[in-house]
């Protein structure tokens, strides 16, 4: 839920959701590093907080704050969930108040079913709010590896799960963009772009849709010119 302080500062919560090992922590690490090193529209505020298990997987969640440089009153609070099956109740808690979701897929073909399971859980936790109230962006991660699924295959899954609208439904404007990404710093691909797109959508939902997907004609006219 977008939170506005008395001094006008706006806080937006963005969540990376996906199966264990899909790359969420690596994505946020890379995002943090590259926004620190380059002059972009987002800049990190402080360090990332991580709560890890001894084997390096996320126990509770990771957390970081990024500030918009164009609109410095906007702060994005980034979280990742622990993907392991047994942490399902915890994911529900971390999801609370989320304004935008990046769904992270481990695109390796043999993990196809595990990703769908993770997507179904997200749908359940979001209770029908995805796209309509919570903008969604998809990252097909690990696209540097061989034998991975592609955007058209994942689009098919989204259709089957009812997370894809066809025109003339105006919600089709807010269909999830599917980015093919690599989170490893040396080969990074579309890590910033996917985050920026999700952040942009959360702001538009807030400003023009009063917390829902903006689809009225007045907005659509404006959007054409954006
Ligand atoms: N080849 C490759 N490996 C990745 C990529 N992203 C993450 N990994 C690796 O996948 C493993 C799990 O990543 P992690 O970020 O801990 O996943 P999380 O459980 O979703 O937080 C680590 O060994 C990462 O180095 C990627 O884009 N390409
Ligand atoms: Mg993690």
Short mmCIF file of C-alpha atoms and ligand atoms in Angstrom, two decimals:
data_model
loop_
_atom_site.label_atom_id
_atom_site.label_comp_id
_atom_site.label_asym_id
_atom_site.label_seq_id
_atom_site.Cartn_x
_atom_site.Cartn_y
_atom_site.Cartn_z
CA UNK A 1 0.00 0.00 0.00
CA UNK A 2 1.49 3.34 -1.05
CA UNK A 3 2.22 5.33 2.07
CA UNK A 4 2.42 9.12 2.04
CA UNK A 5 4.09 10.97 4.89
CA UNK A 6 3.11 14.39 6.14
CA UNK A 7 6.23 15.87 4.59
CA UNK A 8 5.08 14.52 1.20
CA UNK A 9 7.47 11.58 0.98
CA UNK A 10 5.92 8.64 -0.85
CA UNK A 11 6.81 5.05 0.01
CA UNK A 12 6.14 2.27 -2.49
CA UNK A 13 6.67 -1.45 -1.83
CA UNK A 14 8.04 -3.62 -4.62
CA UNK A 15 8.40 -7.37 -4.20
CA UNK A 16 10.52 -9.93 -6.06
CA UNK A 17 8.66 -13.25 -5.93
CA UNK A 18 9.81 -16.57 -7.36
CA UNK A 19 10.93 -20.11 -6.64
CA UNK A 20 13.99 -20.80 -4.50
CA UNK A 21 17.19 -20.33 -6.47
CA UNK A 22 15.61 -18.35 -9.32
CA UNK A 23 18.00 -15.45 -8.66
CA UNK A 24 16.07 -12.92 -6.58
CA UNK A 25 18.88 -12.10 -4.16
CA UNK A 26 21.38 -11.90 -7.04
CA UNK A 27 19.02 -9.55 -8.92
CA UNK A 28 18.71 -7.17 -5.97
CA UNK A 29 22.48 -7.29 -5.40
CA UNK A 30 23.15 -6.42 -9.03
CA UNK A 31 20.48 -3.71 -8.99
CA UNK A 32 22.07 -2.21 -5.90
CA UNK A 33 25.56 -2.27 -7.39
CA UNK A 34 24.64 -0.81 -10.72
CA UNK A 35 22.46 1.97 -9.33
CA UNK A 36 25.32 2.85 -6.99
CA UNK A 37 27.91 2.94 -9.77
CA UNK A 38 25.91 4.64 -12.50
CA UNK A 39 23.84 7.79 -12.59
CA UNK A 40 20.37 6.42 -13.15
CA UNK A 41 16.83 7.44 -12.24
CA UNK A 42 17.15 5.37 -9.06
CA UNK A 43 19.78 5.56 -6.37
CA UNK A 44 20.21 3.18 -3.42
CA UNK A 45 19.62 4.53 0.08
CA UNK A 46 21.96 2.68 2.42
CA UNK A 47 22.98 -0.93 2.24
CA UNK A 48 20.94 -4.03 1.48
CA UNK A 49 19.76 -6.05 4.42
CA UNK A 50 19.95 -9.78 4.00
CA UNK A 51 19.08 -12.57 6.34
CA UNK A 52 20.82 -15.67 5.02
CA UNK A 53 21.12 -19.29 5.95
CA UNK A 54 24.58 -20.83 6.18
CA UNK A 55 24.23 -22.20 2.64
CA UNK A 56 23.52 -18.73 1.25
CA UNK A 57 19.82 -19.03 0.56
CA UNK A 58 17.47 -16.40 1.89
CA UNK A 59 15.96 -17.31 5.23
CA UNK A 60 13.48 -14.52 5.76
CA UNK A 61 13.82 -11.90 3.09
CA UNK A 62 16.16 -9.31 1.60
CA UNK A 63 15.37 -5.66 1.81
CA UNK A 64 16.67 -2.49 0.19
CA UNK A 65 15.53 1.08 -0.37
CA UNK A 66 15.93 3.00 -3.62
CA UNK A 67 15.15 6.66 -4.14
CA UNK A 68 13.95 8.19 -7.38
CA UNK A 69 16.40 10.85 -8.57
CA UNK A 70 13.85 12.53 -10.86
CA UNK A 71 11.20 12.65 -8.14
CA UNK A 72 13.26 12.51 -4.93
CA UNK A 73 10.19 12.31 -2.72
CA UNK A 74 9.52 8.77 -4.01
CA UNK A 75 11.16 5.87 -2.15
CA UNK A 76 10.92 2.27 -3.37
CA UNK A 77 11.17 -0.37 -0.67
CA UNK A 78 12.34 -3.58 -2.27
CA UNK A 79 11.80 -7.02 -0.78
CA UNK A 80 12.52 -10.56 -1.93
CA UNK A 81 10.76 -13.61 -0.53
CA UNK A 82 12.34 -16.85 0.65
CA UNK A 83 11.43 -19.28 -2.12
CA UNK A 84 11.63 -22.59 -0.24
CA UNK A 85 8.33 -24.43 -0.01
CA UNK A 86 8.25 -24.49 3.78
CA UNK A 87 8.33 -20.68 4.03
CA UNK A 88 4.90 -20.25 2.47
CA UNK A 89 3.34 -18.55 5.56
CA UNK A 90 6.26 -16.15 5.69
CA UNK A 91 5.80 -15.24 2.03
CA UNK A 92 2.22 -14.31 2.75
CA UNK A 93 3.40 -11.89 5.44
CA UNK A 94 6.13 -10.40 3.27
CA UNK A 95 3.56 -9.93 0.49
CA UNK A 96 1.30 -7.74 2.62
CA UNK A 97 1.04 -4.19 1.35
CA UNK A 98 2.89 -4.90 -1.90
CA UNK A 99 2.37 -2.26 -4.61
CA UNK A 100 4.16 -4.01 -7.46
CA UNK A 101 5.51 -7.50 -8.16
CA UNK A 102 8.41 -8.76 -10.23
CA UNK A 103 7.85 -12.45 -10.79
CA UNK A 104 11.25 -14.13 -11.15
CA UNK A 105 11.34 -17.32 -13.22
CA UNK A 106 14.25 -19.73 -13.23
CA UNK A 107 14.00 -20.13 -16.98
CA UNK A 108 15.78 -23.50 -17.14
CA UNK A 109 13.45 -25.87 -18.95
CA UNK A 110 13.55 -28.62 -16.32
CA UNK A 111 12.15 -26.22 -13.70
CA UNK A 112 9.04 -25.41 -15.71
CA UNK A 113 6.59 -26.95 -13.23
CA UNK A 114 8.26 -25.46 -10.14
CA UNK A 115 7.86 -21.98 -11.59
CA UNK A 116 4.18 -22.56 -12.29
CA UNK A 117 3.70 -23.70 -8.72
CA UNK A 118 5.31 -20.51 -7.47
CA UNK A 119 3.08 -18.44 -9.77
CA UNK A 120 -0.04 -20.21 -8.51
CA UNK A 121 0.95 -19.46 -4.93
CA UNK A 122 1.48 -15.80 -5.79
CA UNK A 123 -1.96 -15.66 -7.39
CA UNK A 124 -3.51 -17.17 -4.31
CA UNK A 125 -1.78 -14.76 -1.95
CA UNK A 126 -2.66 -11.77 -4.17
CA UNK A 127 -6.35 -12.74 -4.21
CA UNK A 128 -7.15 -11.49 -7.68
CA UNK A 129 -5.33 -8.18 -7.31
CA UNK A 130 -2.52 -8.90 -9.78
CA UNK A 131 -2.54 -6.53 -12.78
CA UNK A 132 -5.85 -4.97 -11.67
CA UNK A 133 -4.39 -3.39 -8.54
CA UNK A 134 -0.84 -4.69 -8.35
CA UNK A 135 1.21 -4.23 -11.51
CA UNK A 136 3.25 -7.23 -12.50
CA UNK A 137 6.46 -7.65 -14.47
CA UNK A 138 8.02 -11.00 -15.35
CA UNK A 139 11.74 -11.79 -15.42
CA UNK A 140 12.81 -14.94 -17.23
CA UNK A 141 16.10 -15.13 -15.40
CA UNK A 142 19.28 -17.13 -16.17
CA UNK A 143 18.83 -16.61 -19.89
CA UNK A 144 22.62 -16.91 -20.19
CA UNK A 145 22.19 -20.68 -19.71
CA UNK A 146 21.26 -23.27 -22.33
CA UNK A 147 17.87 -24.94 -22.49
CA UNK A 148 15.67 -22.18 -21.19
CA UNK A 149 12.09 -21.22 -21.88
CA UNK A 150 11.32 -18.07 -23.88
CA UNK A 151 8.91 -15.17 -23.58
CA UNK A 152 6.23 -16.67 -25.84
CA UNK A 153 6.14 -19.85 -23.76
CA UNK A 154 5.72 -17.86 -20.59
CA UNK A 155 3.03 -15.70 -22.17
CA UNK A 156 1.12 -18.92 -22.74
CA UNK A 157 1.36 -19.74 -19.01
CA UNK A 158 0.12 -16.28 -18.10
CA UNK A 159 -2.88 -16.78 -20.38
CA UNK A 160 -3.68 -20.12 -18.77
CA UNK A 161 -3.47 -18.53 -15.34
CA UNK A 162 -5.74 -15.65 -16.29
CA UNK A 163 -2.96 -13.09 -15.99
CA UNK A 164 -3.21 -11.86 -19.56
CA UNK A 165 -5.88 -9.69 -21.15
CA UNK A 166 -6.68 -9.40 -24.83
CA UNK A 167 -7.98 -6.24 -26.49
CA UNK A 168 -10.57 -4.74 -26.46
CA UNK A 169 -10.15 -5.25 -22.70
CA UNK A 170 -8.33 -2.11 -21.68
CA UNK A 171 -6.45 -3.99 -18.98
CA UNK A 172 -4.40 -5.47 -21.83
CA UNK A 173 -2.33 -2.27 -21.60
CA UNK A 174 -1.07 -3.59 -18.27
CA UNK A 175 -0.25 -7.15 -19.33
CA UNK A 176 3.03 -8.15 -17.67
CA UNK A 177 6.08 -7.29 -19.75
CA UNK A 178 8.26 -10.39 -19.98
CA UNK A 179 11.97 -9.58 -19.75
CA UNK A 180 14.65 -12.14 -20.55
CA UNK A 181 17.27 -11.41 -17.93
CA UNK A 182 20.63 -12.36 -16.50
CA UNK A 183 21.30 -11.35 -12.91
CA UNK A 184 25.03 -12.12 -12.78
CA UNK A 185 26.79 -8.78 -12.50
CA UNK A 186 29.33 -9.42 -15.27
CA UNK A 187 26.67 -10.42 -17.77
CA UNK A 188 23.79 -8.38 -16.40
CA UNK A 189 20.85 -8.00 -18.74
CA UNK A 190 17.68 -6.00 -18.19
CA UNK A 191 17.97 -5.99 -14.39
CA UNK A 192 17.56 -2.24 -14.14
CA UNK A 193 15.05 -2.03 -16.97
CA UNK A 194 12.69 -4.58 -15.43
CA UNK A 195 12.81 -2.90 -12.03
CA UNK A 196 12.30 0.51 -13.58
CA UNK A 197 9.25 -0.72 -15.50
CA UNK A 198 7.67 -2.15 -12.36
CA UNK A 199 8.45 1.00 -10.39
CA UNK A 200 6.99 3.17 -13.15
CA UNK A 201 3.79 1.13 -13.21
CA UNK A 202 3.30 1.33 -9.46
CA UNK A 203 3.63 5.11 -9.65
CA UNK A 204 1.13 5.33 -12.54
CA UNK A 205 -1.38 3.11 -10.70
CA UNK A 206 -1.04 5.36 -7.70
CA UNK A 207 -1.19 8.72 -9.48
CA UNK A 208 -3.73 8.02 -12.25
CA UNK A 209 -5.68 5.01 -11.01
CA UNK A 210 -6.05 5.73 -7.32
CA UNK A 211 -4.39 2.39 -6.61
CA UNK A 212 -5.84 0.45 -9.54
CA UNK A 213 -4.80 -0.02 -13.17
CA UNK A 214 -5.59 3.28 -14.90
CA UNK A 215 -7.80 2.53 -17.91
CA UNK A 216 -10.18 5.45 -18.27
CA UNK A 217 -10.19 7.24 -21.62
CA UNK A 218 -8.67 10.40 -20.24
CA UNK A 219 -5.66 8.49 -18.97
CA UNK A 220 -5.33 6.45 -22.15
CA UNK A 221 -5.20 9.64 -24.22
CA UNK A 222 -2.46 10.98 -21.98
CA UNK A 223 -0.64 7.66 -21.96
CA UNK A 224 -0.35 7.66 -25.75
CA UNK A 225 1.75 10.80 -25.45
CA UNK A 226 3.91 9.63 -22.53
N1 LIG B 1 23.82 -18.49 -14.71
C1 LIG B 1 23.09 -17.71 -13.90
N2 LIG B 1 23.06 -17.95 -12.59
C2 LIG B 1 22.31 -17.14 -11.80
C3 LIG B 1 21.57 -16.06 -12.32
N3 LIG B 1 20.94 -15.44 -11.30
C4 LIG B 1 21.26 -16.12 -10.18
N4 LIG B 1 22.09 -17.15 -10.48
C5 LIG B 1 22.66 -18.14 -9.54
O1 LIG B 1 21.60 -18.94 -9.00
C6 LIG B 1 21.85 -19.25 -7.64
C7 LIG B 1 20.68 -18.83 -6.76
O2 LIG B 1 20.59 -17.40 -6.78
P1 LIG B 1 19.89 -16.56 -5.60
O3 LIG B 1 20.00 -15.13 -5.98
O4 LIG B 1 20.44 -16.95 -4.27
O5 LIG B 1 18.39 -17.07 -5.73
P2 LIG B 1 17.13 -16.74 -4.79
O6 LIG B 1 16.90 -17.97 -3.97
O7 LIG B 1 16.01 -16.52 -5.75
O8 LIG B 1 17.45 -15.53 -3.98
C8 LIG B 1 23.18 -18.57 -7.27
O9 LIG B 1 24.23 -19.51 -7.40
C9 LIG B 1 23.31 -17.48 -8.32
O10 LIG B 1 24.66 -17.14 -8.60
C10 LIG B 1 21.63 -15.82 -13.75
O11 LIG B 1 21.00 -14.91 -14.31
N5 LIG B 1 22.40 -16.67 -14.48
MG1 LIG B 2 17.39 -15.24 -1.95
#
